[in-house]
Tab-separated table of C-alpha atoms in Angstrom:
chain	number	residue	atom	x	y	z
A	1	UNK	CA	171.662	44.353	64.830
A	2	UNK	CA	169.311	42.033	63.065
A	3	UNK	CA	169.525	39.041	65.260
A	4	UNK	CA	167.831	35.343	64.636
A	5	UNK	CA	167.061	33.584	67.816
A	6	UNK	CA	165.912	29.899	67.065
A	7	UNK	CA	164.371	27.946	69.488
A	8	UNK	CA	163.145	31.355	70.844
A	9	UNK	CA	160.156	30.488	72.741
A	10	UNK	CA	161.555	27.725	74.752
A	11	UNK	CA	162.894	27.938	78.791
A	12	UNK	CA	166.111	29.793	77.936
A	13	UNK	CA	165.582	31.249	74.104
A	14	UNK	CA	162.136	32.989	75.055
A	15	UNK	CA	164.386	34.678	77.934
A	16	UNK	CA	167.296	35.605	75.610
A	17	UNK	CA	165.079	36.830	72.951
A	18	UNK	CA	163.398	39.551	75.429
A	19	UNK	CA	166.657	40.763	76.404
A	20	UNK	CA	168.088	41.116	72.827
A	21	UNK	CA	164.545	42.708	71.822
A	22	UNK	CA	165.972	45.700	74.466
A	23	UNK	CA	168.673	46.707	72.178
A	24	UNK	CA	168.493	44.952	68.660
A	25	UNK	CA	165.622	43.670	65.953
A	26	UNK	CA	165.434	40.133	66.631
A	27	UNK	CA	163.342	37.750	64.865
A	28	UNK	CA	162.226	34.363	66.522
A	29	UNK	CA	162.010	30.491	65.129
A	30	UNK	CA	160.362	27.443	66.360
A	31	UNK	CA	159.460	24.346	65.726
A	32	UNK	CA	155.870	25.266	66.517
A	33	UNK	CA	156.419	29.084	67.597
A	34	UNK	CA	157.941	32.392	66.564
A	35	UNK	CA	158.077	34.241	63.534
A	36	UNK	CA	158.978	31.236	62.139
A	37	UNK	CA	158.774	27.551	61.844
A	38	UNK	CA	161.772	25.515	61.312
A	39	UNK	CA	163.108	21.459	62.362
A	40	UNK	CA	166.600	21.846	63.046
A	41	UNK	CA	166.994	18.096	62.149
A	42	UNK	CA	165.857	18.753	58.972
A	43	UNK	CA	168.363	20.565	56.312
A	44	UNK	CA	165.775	21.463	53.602
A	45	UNK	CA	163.533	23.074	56.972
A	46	UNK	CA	166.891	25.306	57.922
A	47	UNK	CA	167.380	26.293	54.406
A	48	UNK	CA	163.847	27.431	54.196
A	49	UNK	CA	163.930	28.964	57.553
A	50	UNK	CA	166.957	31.316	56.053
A	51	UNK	CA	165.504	31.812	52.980
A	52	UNK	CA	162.663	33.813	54.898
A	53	UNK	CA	164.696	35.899	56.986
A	54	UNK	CA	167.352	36.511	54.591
A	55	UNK	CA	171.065	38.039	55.980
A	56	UNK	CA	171.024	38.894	59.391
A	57	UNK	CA	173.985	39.828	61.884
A	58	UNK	CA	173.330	37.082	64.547
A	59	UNK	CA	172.016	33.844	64.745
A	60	UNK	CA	171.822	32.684	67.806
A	61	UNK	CA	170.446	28.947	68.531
A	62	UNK	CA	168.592	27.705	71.677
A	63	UNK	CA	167.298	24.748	70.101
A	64	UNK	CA	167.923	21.075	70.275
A	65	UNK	CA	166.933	18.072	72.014
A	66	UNK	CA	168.415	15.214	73.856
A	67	UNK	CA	167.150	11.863	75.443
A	68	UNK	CA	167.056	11.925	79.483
A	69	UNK	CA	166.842	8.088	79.990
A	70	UNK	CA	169.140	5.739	82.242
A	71	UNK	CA	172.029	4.429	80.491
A	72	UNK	CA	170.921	0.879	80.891
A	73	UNK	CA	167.839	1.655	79.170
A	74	UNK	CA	169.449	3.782	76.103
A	75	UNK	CA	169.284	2.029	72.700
A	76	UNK	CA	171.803	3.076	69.585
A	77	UNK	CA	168.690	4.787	68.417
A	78	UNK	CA	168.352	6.773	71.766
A	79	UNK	CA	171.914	8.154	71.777
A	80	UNK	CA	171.185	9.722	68.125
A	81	UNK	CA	167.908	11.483	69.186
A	82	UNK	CA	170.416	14.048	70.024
A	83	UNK	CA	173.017	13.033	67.682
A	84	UNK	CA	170.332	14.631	64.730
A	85	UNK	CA	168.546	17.118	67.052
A	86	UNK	CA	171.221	19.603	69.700
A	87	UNK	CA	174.486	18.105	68.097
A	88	UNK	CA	173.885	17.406	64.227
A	89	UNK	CA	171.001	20.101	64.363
A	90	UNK	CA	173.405	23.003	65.733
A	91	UNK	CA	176.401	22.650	63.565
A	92	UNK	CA	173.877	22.183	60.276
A	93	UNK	CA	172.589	25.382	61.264
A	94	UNK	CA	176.520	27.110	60.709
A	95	UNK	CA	177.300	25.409	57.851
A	96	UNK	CA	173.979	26.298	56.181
A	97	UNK	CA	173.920	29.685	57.913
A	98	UNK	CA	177.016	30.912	57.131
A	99	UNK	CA	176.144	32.366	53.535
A	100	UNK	CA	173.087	33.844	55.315
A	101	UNK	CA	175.563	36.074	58.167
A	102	UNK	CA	176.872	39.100	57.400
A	103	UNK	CA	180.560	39.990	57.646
A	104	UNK	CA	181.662	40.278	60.746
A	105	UNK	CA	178.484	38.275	62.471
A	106	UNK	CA	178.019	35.409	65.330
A	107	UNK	CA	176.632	32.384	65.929
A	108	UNK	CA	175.879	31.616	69.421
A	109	UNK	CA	175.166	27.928	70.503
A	110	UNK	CA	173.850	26.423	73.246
A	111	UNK	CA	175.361	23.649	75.322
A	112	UNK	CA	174.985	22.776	79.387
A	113	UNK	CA	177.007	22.106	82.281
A	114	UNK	CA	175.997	18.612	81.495
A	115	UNK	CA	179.391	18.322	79.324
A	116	UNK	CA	181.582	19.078	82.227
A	117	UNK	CA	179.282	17.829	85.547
A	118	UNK	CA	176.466	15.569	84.412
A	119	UNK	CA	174.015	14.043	86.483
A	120	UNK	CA	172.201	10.523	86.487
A	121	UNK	CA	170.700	10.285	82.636
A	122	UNK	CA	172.406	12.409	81.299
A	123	UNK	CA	174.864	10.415	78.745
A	124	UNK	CA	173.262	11.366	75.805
A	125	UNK	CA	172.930	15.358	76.675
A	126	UNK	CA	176.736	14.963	78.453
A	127	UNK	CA	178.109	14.152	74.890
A	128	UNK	CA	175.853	16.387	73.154
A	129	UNK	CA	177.404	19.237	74.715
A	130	UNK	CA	180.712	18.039	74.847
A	131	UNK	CA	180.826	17.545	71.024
A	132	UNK	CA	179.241	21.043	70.760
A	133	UNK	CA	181.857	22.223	72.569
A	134	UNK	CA	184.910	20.861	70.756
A	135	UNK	CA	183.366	22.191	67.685
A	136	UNK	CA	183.119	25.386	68.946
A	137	UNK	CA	186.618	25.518	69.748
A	138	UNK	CA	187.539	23.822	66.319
A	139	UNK	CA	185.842	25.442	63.690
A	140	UNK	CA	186.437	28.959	65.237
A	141	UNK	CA	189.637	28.613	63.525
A	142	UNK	CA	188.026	28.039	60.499
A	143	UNK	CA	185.047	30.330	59.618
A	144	UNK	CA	185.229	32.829	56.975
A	145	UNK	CA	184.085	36.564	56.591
A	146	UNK	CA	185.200	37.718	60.075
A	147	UNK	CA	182.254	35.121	61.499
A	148	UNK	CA	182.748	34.843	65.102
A	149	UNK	CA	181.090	31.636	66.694
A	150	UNK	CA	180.805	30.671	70.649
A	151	UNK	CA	178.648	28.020	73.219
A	152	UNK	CA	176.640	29.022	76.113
A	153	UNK	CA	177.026	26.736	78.597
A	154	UNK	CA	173.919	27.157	81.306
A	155	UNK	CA	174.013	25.270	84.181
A	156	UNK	CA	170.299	24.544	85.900
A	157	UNK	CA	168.248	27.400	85.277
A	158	UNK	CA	166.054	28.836	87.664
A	159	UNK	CA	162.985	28.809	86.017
A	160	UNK	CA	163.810	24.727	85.605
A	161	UNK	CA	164.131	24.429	89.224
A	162	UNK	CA	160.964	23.233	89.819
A	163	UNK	CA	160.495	20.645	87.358
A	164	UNK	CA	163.920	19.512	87.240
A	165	UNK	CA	165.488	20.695	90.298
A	166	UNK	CA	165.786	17.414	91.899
A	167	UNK	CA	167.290	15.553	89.099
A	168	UNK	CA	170.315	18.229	90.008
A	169	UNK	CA	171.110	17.382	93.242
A	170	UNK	CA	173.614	20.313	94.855
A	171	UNK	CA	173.512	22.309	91.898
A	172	UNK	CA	173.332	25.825	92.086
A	173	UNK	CA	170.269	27.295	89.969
A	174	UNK	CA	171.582	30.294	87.554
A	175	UNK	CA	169.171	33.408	87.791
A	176	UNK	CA	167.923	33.640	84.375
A	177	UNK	CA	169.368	37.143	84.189
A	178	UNK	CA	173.026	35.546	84.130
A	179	UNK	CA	172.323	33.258	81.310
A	180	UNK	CA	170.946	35.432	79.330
A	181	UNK	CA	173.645	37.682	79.532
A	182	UNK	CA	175.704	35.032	78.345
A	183	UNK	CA	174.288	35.540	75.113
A	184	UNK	CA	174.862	39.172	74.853
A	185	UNK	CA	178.455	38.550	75.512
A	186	UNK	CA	179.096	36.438	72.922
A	187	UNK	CA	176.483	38.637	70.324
A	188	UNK	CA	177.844	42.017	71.391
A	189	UNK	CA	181.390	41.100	72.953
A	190	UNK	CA	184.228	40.502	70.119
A	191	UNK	CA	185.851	37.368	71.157
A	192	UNK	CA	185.078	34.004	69.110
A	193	UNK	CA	186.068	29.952	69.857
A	194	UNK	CA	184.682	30.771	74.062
A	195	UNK	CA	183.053	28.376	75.243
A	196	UNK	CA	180.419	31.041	77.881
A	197	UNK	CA	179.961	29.110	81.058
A	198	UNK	CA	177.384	30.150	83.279
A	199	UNK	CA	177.648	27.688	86.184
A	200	UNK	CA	175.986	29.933	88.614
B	1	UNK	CA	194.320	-9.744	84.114
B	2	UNK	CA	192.747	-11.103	80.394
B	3	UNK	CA	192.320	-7.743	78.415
B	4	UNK	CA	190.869	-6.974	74.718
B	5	UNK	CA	192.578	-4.321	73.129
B	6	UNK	CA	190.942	-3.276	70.090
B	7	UNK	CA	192.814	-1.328	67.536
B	8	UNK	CA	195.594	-3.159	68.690
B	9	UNK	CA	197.877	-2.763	65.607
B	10	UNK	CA	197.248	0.902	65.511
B	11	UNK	CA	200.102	3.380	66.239
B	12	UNK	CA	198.671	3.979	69.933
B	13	UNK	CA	197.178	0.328	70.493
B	14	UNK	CA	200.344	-1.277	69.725
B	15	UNK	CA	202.280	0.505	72.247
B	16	UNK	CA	199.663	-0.081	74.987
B	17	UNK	CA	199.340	-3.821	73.765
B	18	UNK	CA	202.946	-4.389	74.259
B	19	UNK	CA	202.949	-2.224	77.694
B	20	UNK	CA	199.835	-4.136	78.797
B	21	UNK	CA	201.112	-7.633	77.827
B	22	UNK	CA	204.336	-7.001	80.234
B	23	UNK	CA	202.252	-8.271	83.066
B	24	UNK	CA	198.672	-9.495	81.780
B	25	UNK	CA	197.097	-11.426	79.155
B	26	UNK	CA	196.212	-9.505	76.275
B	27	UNK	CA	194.159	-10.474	73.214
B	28	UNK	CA	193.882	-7.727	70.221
B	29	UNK	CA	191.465	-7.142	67.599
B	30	UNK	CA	191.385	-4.791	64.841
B	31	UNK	CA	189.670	-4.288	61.291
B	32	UNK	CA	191.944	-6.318	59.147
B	33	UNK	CA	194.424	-7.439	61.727
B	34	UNK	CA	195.119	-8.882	65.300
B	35	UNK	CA	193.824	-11.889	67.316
B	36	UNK	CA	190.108	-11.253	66.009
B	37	UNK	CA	188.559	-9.224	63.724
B	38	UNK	CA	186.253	-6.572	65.259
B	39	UNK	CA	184.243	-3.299	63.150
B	40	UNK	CA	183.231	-1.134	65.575
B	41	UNK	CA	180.338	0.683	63.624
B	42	UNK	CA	178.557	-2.662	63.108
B	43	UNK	CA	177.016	-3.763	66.569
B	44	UNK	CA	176.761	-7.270	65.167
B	45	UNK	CA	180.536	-7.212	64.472
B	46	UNK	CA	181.064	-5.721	68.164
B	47	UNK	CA	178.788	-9.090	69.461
B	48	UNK	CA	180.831	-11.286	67.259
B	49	UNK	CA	183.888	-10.068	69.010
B	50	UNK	CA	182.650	-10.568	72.258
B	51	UNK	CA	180.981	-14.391	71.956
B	52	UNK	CA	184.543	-15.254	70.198
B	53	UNK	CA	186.603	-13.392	73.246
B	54	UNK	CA	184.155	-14.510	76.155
B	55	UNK	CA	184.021	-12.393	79.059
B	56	UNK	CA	187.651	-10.184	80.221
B	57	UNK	CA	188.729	-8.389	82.573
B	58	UNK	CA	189.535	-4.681	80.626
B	59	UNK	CA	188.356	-3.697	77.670
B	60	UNK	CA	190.909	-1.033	76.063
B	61	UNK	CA	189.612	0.997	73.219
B	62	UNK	CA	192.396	2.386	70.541
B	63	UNK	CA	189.914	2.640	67.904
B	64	UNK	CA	187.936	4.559	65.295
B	65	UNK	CA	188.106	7.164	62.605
B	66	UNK	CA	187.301	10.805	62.087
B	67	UNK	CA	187.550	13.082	59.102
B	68	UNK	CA	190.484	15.200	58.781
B	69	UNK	CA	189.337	18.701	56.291
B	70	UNK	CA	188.481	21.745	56.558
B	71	UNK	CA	184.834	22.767	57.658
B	72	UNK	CA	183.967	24.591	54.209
B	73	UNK	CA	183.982	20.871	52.658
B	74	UNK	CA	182.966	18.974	55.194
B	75	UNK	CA	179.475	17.625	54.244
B	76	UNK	CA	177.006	16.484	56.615
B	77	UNK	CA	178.271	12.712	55.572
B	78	UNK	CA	181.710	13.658	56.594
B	79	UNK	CA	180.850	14.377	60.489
B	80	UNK	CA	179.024	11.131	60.217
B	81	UNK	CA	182.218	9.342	59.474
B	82	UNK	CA	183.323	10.199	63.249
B	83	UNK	CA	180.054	9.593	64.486
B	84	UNK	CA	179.341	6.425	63.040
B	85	UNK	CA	182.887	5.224	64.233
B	86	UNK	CA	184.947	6.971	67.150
B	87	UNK	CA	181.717	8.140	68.706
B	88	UNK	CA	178.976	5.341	68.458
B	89	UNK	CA	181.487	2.686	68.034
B	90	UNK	CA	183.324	2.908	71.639
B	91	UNK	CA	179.639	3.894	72.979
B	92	UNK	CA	178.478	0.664	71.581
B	93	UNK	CA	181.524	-1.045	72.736
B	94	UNK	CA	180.594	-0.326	76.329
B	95	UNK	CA	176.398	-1.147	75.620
B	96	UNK	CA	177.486	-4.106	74.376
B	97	UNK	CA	180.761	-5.181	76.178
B	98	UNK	CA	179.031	-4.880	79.535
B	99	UNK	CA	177.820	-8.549	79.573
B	100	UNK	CA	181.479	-9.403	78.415
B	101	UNK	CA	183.542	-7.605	81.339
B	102	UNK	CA	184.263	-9.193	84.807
B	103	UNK	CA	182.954	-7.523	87.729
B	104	UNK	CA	185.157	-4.655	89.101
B	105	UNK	CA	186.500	-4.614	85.489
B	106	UNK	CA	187.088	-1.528	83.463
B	107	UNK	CA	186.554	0.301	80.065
B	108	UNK	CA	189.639	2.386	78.376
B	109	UNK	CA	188.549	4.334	75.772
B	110	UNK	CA	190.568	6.869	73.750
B	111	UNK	CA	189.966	10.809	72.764
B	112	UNK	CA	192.424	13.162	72.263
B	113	UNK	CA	193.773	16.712	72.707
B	114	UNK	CA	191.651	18.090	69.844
B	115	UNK	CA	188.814	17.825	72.305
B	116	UNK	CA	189.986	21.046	73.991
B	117	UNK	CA	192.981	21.960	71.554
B	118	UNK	CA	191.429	21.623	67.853
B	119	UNK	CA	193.931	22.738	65.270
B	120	UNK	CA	193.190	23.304	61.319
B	121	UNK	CA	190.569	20.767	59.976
B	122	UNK	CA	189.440	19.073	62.900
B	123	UNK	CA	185.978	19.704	63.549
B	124	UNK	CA	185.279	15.906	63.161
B	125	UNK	CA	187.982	15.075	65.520
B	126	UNK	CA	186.956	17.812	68.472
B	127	UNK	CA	183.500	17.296	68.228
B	128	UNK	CA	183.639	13.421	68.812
B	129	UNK	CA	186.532	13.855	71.060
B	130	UNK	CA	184.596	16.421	73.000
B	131	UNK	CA	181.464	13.967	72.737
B	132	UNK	CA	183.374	10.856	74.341
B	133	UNK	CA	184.650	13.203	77.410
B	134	UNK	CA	181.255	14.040	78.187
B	135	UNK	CA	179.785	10.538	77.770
B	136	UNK	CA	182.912	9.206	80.274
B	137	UNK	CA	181.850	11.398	82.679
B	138	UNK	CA	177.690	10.833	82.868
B	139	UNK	CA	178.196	6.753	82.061
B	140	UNK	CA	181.045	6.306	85.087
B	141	UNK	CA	177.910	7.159	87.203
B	142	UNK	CA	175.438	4.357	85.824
B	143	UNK	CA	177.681	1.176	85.133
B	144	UNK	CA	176.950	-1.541	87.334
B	145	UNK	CA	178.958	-4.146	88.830
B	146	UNK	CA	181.628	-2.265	89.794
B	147	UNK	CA	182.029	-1.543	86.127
B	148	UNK	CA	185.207	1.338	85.235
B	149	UNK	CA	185.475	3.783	82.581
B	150	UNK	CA	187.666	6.211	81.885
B	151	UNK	CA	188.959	8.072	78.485
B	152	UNK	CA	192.818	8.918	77.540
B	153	UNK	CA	193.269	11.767	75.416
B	154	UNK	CA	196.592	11.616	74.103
B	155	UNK	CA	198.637	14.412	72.533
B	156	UNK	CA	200.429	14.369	68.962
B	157	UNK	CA	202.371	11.472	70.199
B	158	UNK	CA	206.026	11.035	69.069
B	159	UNK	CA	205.555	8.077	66.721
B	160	UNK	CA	202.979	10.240	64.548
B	161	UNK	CA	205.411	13.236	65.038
B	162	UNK	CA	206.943	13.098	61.268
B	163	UNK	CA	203.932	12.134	59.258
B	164	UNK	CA	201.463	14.608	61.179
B	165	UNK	CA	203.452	17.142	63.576
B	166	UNK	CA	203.104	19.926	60.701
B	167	UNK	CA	199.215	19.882	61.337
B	168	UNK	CA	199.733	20.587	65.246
B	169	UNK	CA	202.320	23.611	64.990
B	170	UNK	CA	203.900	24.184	68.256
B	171	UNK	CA	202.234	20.908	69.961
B	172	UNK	CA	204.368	19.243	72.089
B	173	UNK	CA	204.843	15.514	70.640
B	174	UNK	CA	204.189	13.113	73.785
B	175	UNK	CA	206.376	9.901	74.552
B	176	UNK	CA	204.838	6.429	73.866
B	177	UNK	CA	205.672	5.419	77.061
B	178	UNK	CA	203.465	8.393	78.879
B	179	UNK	CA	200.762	7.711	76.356
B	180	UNK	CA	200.855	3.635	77.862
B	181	UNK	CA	201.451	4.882	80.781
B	182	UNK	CA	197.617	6.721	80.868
B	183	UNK	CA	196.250	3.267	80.037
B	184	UNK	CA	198.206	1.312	82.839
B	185	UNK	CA	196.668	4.224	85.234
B	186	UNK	CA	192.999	3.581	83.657
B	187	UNK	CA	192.841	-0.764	83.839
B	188	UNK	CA	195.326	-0.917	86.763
B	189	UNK	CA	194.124	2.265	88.956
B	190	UNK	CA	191.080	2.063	90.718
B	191	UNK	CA	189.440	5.564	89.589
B	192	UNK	CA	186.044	6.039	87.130
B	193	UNK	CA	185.013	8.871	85.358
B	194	UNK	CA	188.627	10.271	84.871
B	195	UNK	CA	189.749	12.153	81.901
B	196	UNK	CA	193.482	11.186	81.278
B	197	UNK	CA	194.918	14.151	79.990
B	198	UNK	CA	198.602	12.875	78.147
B	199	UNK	CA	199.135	16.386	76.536
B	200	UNK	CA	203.033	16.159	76.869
């Protein structure tokens, strides 16, 4: 399979692209990074992005970013940082990437155990990947050409541990192995509308 | 207890206004009708609301739009429509209504099954849905002052059962009185963070 991973070179895509690299052709997008450049907040950037890699069998997104800030402190303008970026960002990328997906292709999203078990700070990322996750299950229903579409939920990776370890308290890291074969269900498996959740 | 119900004169908020007013003091608001007039994607509105109200003791939540059609026409626009209004507008509600609530008082807000059991057309609907479970869950950790929140998701309730039941085939249509009943169990119970599932 031709397979796009965006957001390839970050914690979790950089991991997912090297295991897709073992069986498939997979091209990478950043916003500074990869094969190619591309702002997910920005339509006319995703078009472009597409527009270079032309049809492809997989797209599979490991982009987006949310605001980590106490709730107290949030602003409106907080809560859409990832309102435009993960949530707005992700589901721009399937409506403009579905005339770019072969028959019978995925999209693969990325969400967080945040949606279901957030910790301190986390409002904005816990309804980030909640929304993500209805739409998931929603517009499953809906796609056309035999597209298949699914979330991968990660809980705290281990290669976050470190640096973010502590704002987890009790959570069980997920060996990066795990999540990444999240991604390969959902690319190579069959099924469409799952939401993948690798809790560790 | 003094409680604002906003959306009060809506299918659900009218049921839970009348349940509610069995044993408390309730005050409604709504866009065009009710004791005030409150629109919940304009913050000023939301303050307006609250200076005329003064501080309560529950703030109940029966309010805001999504867009109902399928994903091939929904534009980027139409998932603001949800955004802008059953997402941002009960988050703001809760920003703002903080300095309006009584300590040890509570936030209601509603969702819905399309969260986790989207049919047809309803990617607006799961995704904000989906979004307001998540922020539930992270904010219930943060509010101060012995500040509540929870979210009921109803069902296709009965009294929407003729115009809408043919868009939810084989949904079972849920009793008004269950659907109060999961707002009694939010202001009167003493939990936080709680998803109140009314599915039938």
């Amino acid at each position: 399979m031709k397979i796009l991973v965006i957001g390839g070179n970050g914690t979790i895509g950089s991991c997912v692209a090297d295991r897709l690299k073992q069986k498939h052709e997979v091209i990478t997008a950043g916003r500074t990074s990869g094969d190619f450049n591309v702002d997910i907040e920005n339509k006319k950037s995703i078009k472009d992005l597409f527009n270079q890699t032309g049809k492809v069998d997989a797209i599979v997104s490991c982009a987006g970013a949310t605001k980590w800030a106490a709730f107290e402190s949030m602003t409106e303008e907080d809560f859409y940082i990832g309102i435009k970026s993960k949530m707005m960002g992700q589901i721009n990328l399937v409506r403009l990437g579905q005339e770019y997906l072969n028959a019978g292709g995925s999209f693969t999203l990325t969400t967080g155990i945040l949606a279901e078990d957030p910790v301190y700070m986390t409002t904005n990322a816990a309804m980030v990947n909640g929304a993500i996750h209805g739409f998931v299950l929603a517009v499953s229903q809906e796609l056309k050409n035999g597209h298949r579409i699914n979330a991968v939920a990660p809980g705290l990776v281990e290669d976050s541990k470190e640096k973010f370890g502590d704002y987890f308290p009790g959570h069980n890291p997920v060996p990066m192995h795990k999540v990444a074969n999240g991604y390969v269900r959902s690319v190579e498996g069959k099924r469409t509308g799952e939401i993948i959740r690798i809790y560790g």
